[in-house]
PDB file of C-alpha atoms and ligand atoms in Angstrom:
ATOM      1  CA  MET A 158      97.639 114.609  88.468  1.00 58.00           C
ATOM      2  CA  LEU A 159      96.855 111.285  86.798  1.00 74.00           C
ATOM      3  CA  ALA A 160      95.421 108.538  89.019  1.00 86.00           C
ATOM      4  CA  PRO A 161      98.018 105.772  89.511  1.00 93.00           C
ATOM      5  CA  ILE A 162      97.373 102.611  87.496  1.00 95.00           C
ATOM      6  CA  ILE A 163      98.838  99.133  87.059  1.00 97.00           C
ATOM      7  CA  ILE A 164     100.779  98.591  83.857  1.00 98.00           C
ATOM      8  CA  ALA A 165     101.221  94.852  83.051  1.00 98.00           C
ATOM      9  CA  ILE A 166     103.887  94.030  80.422  1.00 98.00           C
ATOM     10  CA  ASP A 167     104.198  90.448  79.119  1.00 98.00           C
ATOM     11  CA  GLY A 168     106.056  88.932  76.222  1.00 96.00           C
ATOM     12  CA  TYR A 169     108.796  86.561  75.072  1.00 93.00           C
ATOM     13  CA  SER A 170     112.355  86.554  76.350  1.00 89.00           C
ATOM     14  CA  SER A 171     114.656  89.307  75.024  1.00 89.00           C
ATOM     15  CA  CYS A 172     111.832  91.464  73.629  1.00 93.00           C
ATOM     16  CA  GLY A 173     112.914  94.538  75.548  1.00 92.00           C
ATOM     17  CA  LYS A 174     110.156  94.314  78.169  1.00 95.00           C
ATOM     18  CA  SER A 175     112.395  95.365  81.087  1.00 93.00           C
ATOM     19  CA  THR A 176     113.834  98.308  79.185  1.00 94.00           C
ATOM     20  CA  LEU A 177     110.393  99.612  78.452  1.00 97.00           C
ATOM     21  CA  ALA A 178     109.147  98.936  82.005  1.00 97.00           C
ATOM     22  CA  ILE A 179     112.138 100.848  83.515  1.00 96.00           C
ATOM     23  CA  GLN A 180     111.594 103.759  81.171  1.00 97.00           C
ATOM     24  CA  LEU A 181     107.934 103.917  82.059  1.00 97.00           C
ATOM     25  CA  ALA A 182     108.441 103.622  85.773  1.00 97.00           C
ATOM     26  CA  GLU A 183     110.967 106.485  85.600  1.00 95.00           C
ATOM     27  CA  ARG A 184     108.705 108.769  83.491  1.00 96.00           C
ATOM     28  CA  LEU A 185     105.585 108.103  85.587  1.00 96.00           C
ATOM     29  CA  SER A 186     107.407 107.847  89.006  1.00 95.00           C
ATOM     30  CA  TYR A 187     106.008 104.400  89.422  1.00 96.00           C
ATOM     31  CA  LYS A 188     107.431 101.305  91.159  1.00 96.00           C
ATOM     32  CA  TYR A 189     109.023  98.714  88.869  1.00 97.00           C
ATOM     33  CA  VAL A 190     108.894  95.034  89.564  1.00 97.00           C
ATOM     34  CA  ASP A 191     110.916  92.573  87.375  1.00 97.00           C
ATOM     35  CA  THR A 192     109.195  89.277  88.053  1.00 98.00           C
ATOM     36  CA  GLY A 193     111.739  87.361  86.015  1.00 97.00           C
ATOM     37  CA  ALA A 194     114.309  88.443  88.599  1.00 98.00           C
ATOM     38  CA  MET A 195     112.169  86.948  91.307  1.00 98.00           C
ATOM     39  CA  TYR A 196     112.071  83.513  89.541  1.00 98.00           C
ATOM     40  CA  ARG A 197     115.794  83.803  88.948  1.00 97.00           C
ATOM     41  CA  ALA A 198     116.590  84.631  92.584  1.00 98.00           C
ATOM     42  CA  LEU A 199     114.427  81.813  93.877  1.00 98.00           C
ATOM     43  CA  THR A 200     116.221  79.432  91.507  1.00 98.00           C
ATOM     44  CA  LEU A 201     119.611  80.674  92.770  1.00 98.00           C
ATOM     45  CA  TYR A 202     118.587  79.891  96.350  1.00 98.00           C
ATOM     46  CA  LEU A 203     117.665  76.314  95.381  1.00 98.00           C
ATOM     47  CA  LEU A 204     120.926  75.777  93.526  1.00 98.00           C
ATOM     48  CA  LYS A 205     123.042  77.245  96.339  1.00 98.00           C
ATOM     49  CA  ASN A 206     121.291  75.090  98.883  1.00 98.00           C
ATOM     50  CA  GLN A 207     121.532  71.937  96.808  1.00 98.00           C
ATOM     51  CA  ILE A 208     117.805  71.438  96.627  1.00 98.00           C
ATOM     52  CA  ASP A 209     116.811  69.127  93.820  1.00 98.00           C
ATOM     53  CA  ILE A 210     114.865  71.340  91.383  1.00 98.00           C
ATOM     54  CA  HIS A 211     113.257  68.290  89.834  1.00 98.00           C
ATOM     55  CA  HIS A 212     111.476  67.437  93.130  1.00 98.00           C
ATOM     56  CA  PRO A 213     108.547  69.898  93.414  1.00 98.00           C
ATOM     57  CA  ASP A 214     107.914  68.706  97.034  1.00 98.00           C
ATOM     58  CA  MET A 215     111.438  69.601  98.143  1.00 98.00           C
ATOM     59  CA  VAL A 216     111.241  72.921  96.309  1.00 98.00           C
ATOM     60  CA  ALA A 217     107.883  73.725  97.995  1.00 98.00           C
ATOM     61  CA  GLU A 218     109.343  72.936 101.410  1.00 98.00           C
ATOM     62  CA  ALA A 219     112.196  75.379 100.833  1.00 98.00           C
ATOM     63  CA  LEU A 220     109.938  78.322  99.902  1.00 98.00           C
ATOM     64  CA  SER A 221     109.392  79.538 103.474  1.00 98.00           C
ATOM     65  CA  ASN A 222     113.119  80.194 103.767  1.00 98.00           C
ATOM     66  CA  ILE A 223     113.240  82.495 100.760  1.00 98.00           C
ATOM     67  CA  GLN A 224     112.843  86.272 100.953  1.00 98.00           C
ATOM     68  CA  ILE A 225     113.073  88.368  97.826  1.00 98.00           C
ATOM     69  CA  SER A 226     113.013  92.100  97.612  1.00 97.00           C
ATOM     70  CA  PHE A 227     114.460  94.969  95.609  1.00 97.00           C
ATOM     71  CA  GLY A 228     116.874  97.740  96.472  1.00 97.00           C
ATOM     72  CA  LEU A 229     117.931 100.918  94.704  1.00 94.00           C
ATOM     73  CA  ASN A 230     121.589 101.788  94.010  1.00 93.00           C
ATOM     74  CA  GLU A 231     121.659 105.481  95.035  1.00 92.00           C
ATOM     75  CA  ILE A 232     124.492 106.248  92.636  1.00 91.00           C
ATOM     76  CA  THR A 233     123.392 104.536  89.412  1.00 90.00           C
ATOM     77  CA  GLN A 234     119.689 104.776  90.361  1.00 88.00           C
ATOM     78  CA  LYS A 235     119.454 101.177  89.143  1.00 92.00           C
ATOM     79  CA  GLN A 236     117.262  98.660  90.950  1.00 95.00           C
ATOM     80  CA  TYR A 237     118.893  95.414  92.187  1.00 97.00           C
ATOM     81  CA  THR A 238     117.481  92.093  93.458  1.00 98.00           C
ATOM     82  CA  ILE A 239     117.997  91.026  97.039  1.00 98.00           C
ATOM     83  CA  LEU A 240     117.827  87.348  98.166  1.00 98.00           C
ATOM     84  CA  ASN A 241     117.673  86.877 101.945  1.00 98.00           C
ATOM     85  CA  GLY A 242     119.481  90.157 102.535  1.00 98.00           C
ATOM     86  CA  GLU A 243     122.152  89.664  99.843  1.00 98.00           C
ATOM     87  CA  ASN A 244     122.486  91.555  96.565  1.00 98.00           C
ATOM     88  CA  VAL A 245     122.301  88.860  93.884  1.00 98.00           C
ATOM     89  CA  GLU A 246     121.624  91.090  90.847  1.00 96.00           C
ATOM     90  CA  ASP A 247     124.763  90.144  88.933  1.00 92.00           C
ATOM     91  CA  GLU A 248     124.694  86.470  89.872  1.00 94.00           C
ATOM     92  CA  ILE A 249     121.118  85.878  88.698  1.00 95.00           C
ATOM     93  CA  ARG A 250     121.968  87.383  85.293  1.00 88.00           C
ATOM     94  CA  ILE A 251     125.258  85.757  84.537  1.00 83.00           C
ATOM     95  CA  ASN A 252     125.228  82.397  86.261  1.00 86.00           C
ATOM     96  CA  PRO A 253     124.511  79.922  83.449  1.00 84.00           C
ATOM     97  CA  ARG A 254     123.142  77.362  85.951  1.00 92.00           C
ATOM     98  CA  VAL A 255     120.367  79.875  86.897  1.00 93.00           C
ATOM     99  CA  ALA A 256     119.575  80.432  83.248  1.00 86.00           C
ATOM    100  CA  SER A 257     119.147  76.746  82.526  1.00 86.00           C
ATOM    101  CA  ALA A 258     117.296  75.804  85.754  1.00 93.00           C
ATOM    102  CA  VAL A 259     114.852  78.739  85.940  1.00 93.00           C
ATOM    103  CA  SER A 260     112.408  77.326  83.294  1.00 90.00           C
ATOM    104  CA  VAL A 261     112.091  74.067  85.337  1.00 93.00           C
ATOM    105  CA  VAL A 262     111.530  75.944  88.553  1.00 96.00           C
ATOM    106  CA  SER A 263     109.136  78.540  87.156  1.00 95.00           C
ATOM    107  CA  ALA A 264     106.884  75.763  85.809  1.00 95.00           C
ATOM    108  CA  GLN A 265     106.100  74.528  89.361  1.00 97.00           C
ATOM    109  CA  SER A 266     102.675  75.584  90.712  1.00 97.00           C
ATOM    110  CA  GLU A 267     103.799  76.075  94.337  1.00 98.00           C
ATOM    111  CA  VAL A 268     106.585  78.352  93.205  1.00 98.00           C
ATOM    112  CA  ARG A 269     104.205  80.359  91.072  1.00 98.00           C
ATOM    113  CA  LYS A 270     101.648  80.679  93.916  1.00 98.00           C
ATOM    114  CA  PHE A 271     104.397  81.847  96.295  1.00 98.00           C
ATOM    115  CA  LEU A 272     105.697  84.580  93.977  1.00 98.00           C
ATOM    116  CA  VAL A 273     102.390  85.642  92.509  1.00 98.00           C
ATOM    117  CA  ASN A 274     101.130  86.398  96.094  1.00 98.00           C
ATOM    118  CA  GLN A 275     104.096  88.670  96.609  1.00 98.00           C
ATOM    119  CA  GLN A 276     103.694  90.343  93.229  1.00 98.00           C
ATOM    120  CA  GLN A 277     100.048  91.077  93.977  1.00 98.00           C
ATOM    121  CA  ALA A 278     101.025  92.622  97.291  1.00 97.00           C
ATOM    122  CA  PHE A 279     103.522  94.919  95.514  1.00 96.00           C
ATOM    123  CA  GLY A 280     100.630  96.196  93.358  1.00 95.00           C
ATOM    124  CA  ALA A 281      98.183  96.828  96.193  1.00 94.00           C
ATOM    125  CA  THR A 282      98.736 100.599  96.070  1.00 93.00           C
ATOM    126  CA  LYS A 283      98.891 100.730  92.231  1.00 95.00           C
ATOM    127  CA  GLY A 284     101.356 103.100  90.562  1.00 96.00           C
ATOM    128  CA  ILE A 285     103.345 100.057  89.361  1.00 98.00           C
ATOM    129  CA  VAL A 286     104.862  98.661  86.195  1.00 98.00           C
ATOM    130  CA  MET A 287     105.418  94.906  86.300  1.00 98.00           C
ATOM    131  CA  ASP A 288     106.924  92.757  83.554  1.00 98.00           C
ATOM    132  CA  GLY A 289     106.901  88.982  83.130  1.00 97.00           C
ATOM    133  CA  ARG A 290     104.958  86.268  81.343  1.00 96.00           C
ATOM    134  CA  ASP A 291     101.676  86.080  83.291  1.00 97.00           C
ATOM    135  CA  ILE A 292     101.147  89.581  84.594  1.00 98.00           C
ATOM    136  CA  GLY A 293      98.135  90.505  82.486  1.00 98.00           C
ATOM    137  CA  THR A 294      96.611  87.068  82.670  1.00 97.00           C
ATOM    138  CA  VAL A 295      97.191  85.878  86.229  1.00 97.00           C
ATOM    139  CA  VAL A 296      98.915  88.431  88.491  1.00 98.00           C
ATOM    140  CA  PHE A 297      96.803  91.484  87.558  1.00 98.00           C
ATOM    141  CA  PRO A 298      93.893  90.377  85.305  1.00 98.00           C
ATOM    142  CA  ASN A 299      92.294  93.749  86.067  1.00 97.00           C
ATOM    143  CA  ALA A 300      95.332  95.875  85.205  1.00 97.00           C
ATOM    144  CA  GLU A 301      94.287  99.196  83.585  1.00 96.00           C
ATOM    145  CA  LEU A 302      96.874  98.793  80.848  1.00 98.00           C
ATOM    146  CA  LYS A 303      98.137  95.503  79.440  1.00 98.00           C
ATOM    147  CA  LEU A 304     100.909  95.348  76.891  1.00 98.00           C
ATOM    148  CA  PHE A 305     102.122  92.277  75.040  1.00 98.00           C
ATOM    149  CA  ILE A 306     105.543  92.909  73.493  1.00 97.00           C
ATOM    150  CA  THR A 307     106.825  90.908  70.546  1.00 96.00           C
ATOM    151  CA  ALA A 308     109.715  91.199  68.047  1.00 96.00           C
ATOM    152  CA  GLU A 309     110.860  89.020  65.205  1.00 96.00           C
ATOM    153  CA  PRO A 310     113.007  86.051  66.544  1.00 94.00           C
ATOM    154  CA  MET A 311     116.049  86.968  64.469  1.00 96.00           C
ATOM    155  CA  ILE A 312     115.954  90.516  65.777  1.00 96.00           C
ATOM    156  CA  ARG A 313     115.632  89.374  69.369  1.00 96.00           C
ATOM    157  CA  ALA A 314     118.537  86.958  68.896  1.00 95.00           C
ATOM    158  CA  GLN A 315     120.723  89.695  67.467  1.00 95.00           C
ATOM    159  CA  ARG A 316     119.870  92.018  70.388  1.00 92.00           C
ATOM    160  CA  ARG A 317     120.638  89.289  72.864  1.00 89.00           C
ATOM    161  CA  LEU A 318     123.936  88.468  71.088  1.00 92.00           C
ATOM    162  CA  ASP A 319     125.032  92.129  71.241  1.00 92.00           C
ATOM    163  CA  GLU A 320     124.192  92.155  74.966  1.00 85.00           C
ATOM    164  CA  LEU A 321     126.229  89.002  75.653  1.00 83.00           C
ATOM    165  CA  GLN A 322     129.152  90.272  73.604  1.00 88.00           C
ATOM    166  CA  GLU A 323     129.134  93.533  75.535  1.00 87.00           C
ATOM    167  CA  LYS A 324     129.478  91.426  78.699  1.00 79.00           C
ATOM    168  CA  GLY A 325     132.429  89.638  77.166  1.00 83.00           C
ATOM    169  CA  GLN A 326     130.666  86.345  76.524  1.00 79.00           C
ATOM    170  CA  HIS A 327     131.356  84.536  73.233  1.00 85.00           C
ATOM    171  CA  THR A 328     128.605  82.706  71.395  1.00 88.00           C
ATOM    172  CA  THR A 329     127.043  82.665  67.918  1.00 93.00           C
ATOM    173  CA  LEU A 330     123.774  84.008  66.524  1.00 96.00           C
ATOM    174  CA  GLU A 331     122.646  80.429  65.783  1.00 95.00           C
ATOM    175  CA  GLU A 332     123.261  79.351  69.406  1.00 92.00           C
ATOM    176  CA  VAL A 333     121.468  82.399  70.796  1.00 91.00           C
ATOM    177  CA  LEU A 334     118.486  81.877  68.446  1.00 94.00           C
ATOM    178  CA  ALA A 335     118.228  78.130  69.393  1.00 92.00           C
ATOM    179  CA  ASN A 336     118.237  79.078  73.085  1.00 87.00           C
ATOM    180  CA  LEU A 337     115.502  81.715  72.588  1.00 90.00           C
ATOM    181  CA  GLN A 338     113.309  79.287  70.676  1.00 92.00           C
ATOM    182  CA  LYS A 339     113.769  76.698  73.390  1.00 89.00           C
ATOM    183  CA  ARG A 340     112.738  79.134  76.086  1.00 87.00           C
ATOM    184  CA  ASP A 341     109.775  80.412  74.035  1.00 91.00           C
ATOM    185  CA  LEU A 342     108.558  76.832  73.706  1.00 91.00           C
ATOM    186  CA  MET A 343     108.903  76.120  77.429  1.00 90.00           C
ATOM    187  CA  ASP A 344     107.238  79.407  78.434  1.00 91.00           C
ATOM    188  CA  THR A 345     104.277  78.916  76.093  1.00 93.00           C
ATOM    189  CA  THR A 346     103.623  75.193  76.634  1.00 94.00           C
ATOM    190  CA  ARG A 347     103.888  74.828  80.443  1.00 93.00           C
ATOM    191  CA  ALA A 348     100.672  73.713  82.138  1.00 95.00           C
ATOM    192  CA  ASP A 349     100.544  76.427  84.835  1.00 94.00           C
ATOM    193  CA  SER A 350     100.293  80.065  83.611  1.00 94.00           C
ATOM    194  CA  PRO A 351     101.782  79.665  80.140  1.00 94.00           C
ATOM    195  CA  LEU A 352     102.823  82.815  78.336  1.00 94.00           C
ATOM    196  CA  LEU A 353      99.867  84.076  76.399  1.00 93.00           C
ATOM    197  CA  LYS A 354      98.419  87.379  75.331  1.00 96.00           C
ATOM    198  CA  ALA A 355      95.507  88.523  77.446  1.00 97.00           C
ATOM    199  CA  ALA A 356      92.346  89.175  75.369  1.00 97.00           C
ATOM    200  CA  ASP A 357      92.457  92.875  76.319  1.00 97.00           C
ATOM    201  CA  ALA A 358      96.271  93.351  75.955  1.00 98.00           C
ATOM    202  CA  ILE A 359      97.667  95.738  73.314  1.00 98.00           C
ATOM    203  CA  GLU A 360     100.320  94.074  71.206  1.00 97.00           C
ATOM    204  CA  ILE A 361     103.388  96.029  70.298  1.00 97.00           C
ATOM    205  CA  ASP A 362     105.877  94.560  67.791  1.00 97.00           C
ATOM    206  CA  ASN A 363     109.039  96.534  68.396  1.00 96.00           C
ATOM    207  CA  SER A 364     111.159  94.843  65.691  1.00 96.00           C
ATOM    208  CA  TYR A 365     111.527  98.174  63.836  1.00 96.00           C
ATOM    209  CA  LEU A 366     110.665 100.636  66.662  1.00 96.00           C
ATOM    210  CA  SER A 367     113.284 102.667  68.487  1.00 94.00           C
ATOM    211  CA  ARG A 368     113.204 102.562  72.295  1.00 95.00           C
ATOM    212  CA  GLN A 369     112.103 106.178  72.290  1.00 96.00           C
ATOM    213  CA  ASP A 370     109.297 105.605  69.777  1.00 96.00           C
ATOM    214  CA  GLN A 371     108.082 102.634  71.773  1.00 97.00           C
ATOM    215  CA  LEU A 372     108.066 104.625  74.970  1.00 98.00           C
ATOM    216  CA  ASN A 373     106.208 107.518  73.318  1.00 97.00           C
ATOM    217  CA  LYS A 374     103.590 105.128  71.993  1.00 97.00           C
ATOM    218  CA  VAL A 375     102.953 103.679  75.434  1.00 98.00           C
ATOM    219  CA  LEU A 376     102.938 107.090  77.187  1.00 97.00           C
ATOM    220  CA  GLN A 377     100.268 108.073  74.668  1.00 96.00           C
ATOM    221  CA  LEU A 378      98.260 104.946  75.649  1.00 96.00           C
ATOM    222  CA  VAL A 379      98.516 105.950  79.306  1.00 95.00           C
ATOM    223  CA  LYS A 380      97.379 109.488  78.516  1.00 93.00           C
ATOM    224  CA  ASN A 381      94.409 108.227  76.478  1.00 92.00           C
ATOM    225  CA  LEU A 382      93.363 106.008  79.402  1.00 90.00           C
ATOM    226  CA  ASN A 383      93.370 108.966  81.708  1.00 79.00           C
ATOM    227  CA  GLN A 384      91.452 111.162  79.310  1.00 80.00           C
ATOM    228  CA  ASN A 385      88.818 108.475  78.864  1.00 79.00           C
ATOM    229  CA  ALA A 386      88.511 108.121  82.626  1.00 75.00           C
ATOM    230  CA  GLN A 387      87.839 111.863  83.109  1.00 70.00           C
TER     231      GLN A 387
HETATM  232  O1   DC B 177     112.290  87.508  82.058  1.00 74.14           O
HETATM  233  P1   DC B 177     113.404  86.596  82.471  1.00 74.14           P
HETATM  234  O2   DC B 177     114.102  86.017  81.257  1.00 74.14           O
HETATM  235  O3   DC B 177     114.307  87.166  83.458  1.00 74.14           O
HETATM  236  O4   DC B 177     112.625  85.409  83.192  1.00 74.14           O
HETATM  237  C1   DC B 177     113.362  84.264  83.752  1.00 74.14           C
HETATM  238  C2   DC B 177     112.461  83.066  83.692  1.00 74.14           C
HETATM  239  O5   DC B 177     111.348  83.182  84.570  1.00 74.14           O
HETATM  240  C3   DC B 177     111.917  82.637  82.372  1.00 74.14           C
HETATM  241  O6   DC B 177     112.251  81.243  82.163  1.00 74.14           O
HETATM  242  C4   DC B 177     110.458  82.782  82.453  1.00 74.14           C
HETATM  243  C5   DC B 177     110.183  82.795  83.930  1.00 74.14           C
HETATM  244  N1   DC B 177     109.154  83.754  84.277  1.00 74.14           N
HETATM  245  C6   DC B 177     107.883  83.310  84.521  1.00 74.14           C
HETATM  246  O7   DC B 177     107.612  82.137  84.379  1.00 74.14           O
HETATM  247  N2   DC B 177     106.883  84.165  84.909  1.00 74.14           N
HETATM  248  C7   DC B 177     107.134  85.498  85.041  1.00 74.14           C
HETATM  249  N3   DC B 177     106.164  86.289  85.432  1.00 74.14           N
HETATM  250  C8   DC B 177     108.425  85.991  84.797  1.00 74.14           C
HETATM  251  C9   DC B 177     109.433  85.079  84.393  1.00 74.14           C
END
């Protein structure tokens, strides 16, 4: 039996980080934590309670009222996000107000401290896959395996467009690409915990990799780690 490790996955929006993280957690029987969902749920709370997201003091004051956890749908076996006892999974994904406010909220230091503490507690017993923007750099700088996922912007935009169209939303490739580029810029230029590749992270460009090939590649990395540790 392989000793449980921490797998930190970082990368740009719409690179397939969550897909890979879910596949890995399933194969290794690990916990999976989607940190983007935590930033989204926190943002939803602020919007619902009419807290001005442009006032970091007001946002900081609200944090003690926010509880975020994850549940498992027994039928679909899919994880969902819980905000103060309520399943908010669909809302945090489709509410456009959340999508546009989350970058402003996730740039605030008090918010990051609050969520990073919880994320570190989730990883205390290892056996976890966590994805986000600062997992290998801030949340788990000592993670045994760090991955940095990239893909060509046009390919990410096309994947995102397909996803939105599947959900019945109408938009264009140009619009999706512009939105991705805006988010990339905000994620990489914010002062606190900008998205960057940790020095010891392994970069995977999945532009031309199938999901299965990507998974196999990472499972091999996990195996190698364990062999080296023996
Ligand atoms: O991965 P996502 O698109 O669901 O993330 C939503 C937002 O949260 C995105 O604007 C980046 C931010 N985020 C972050 O700042 N740090 C993380 N660890 C995860 C997400």
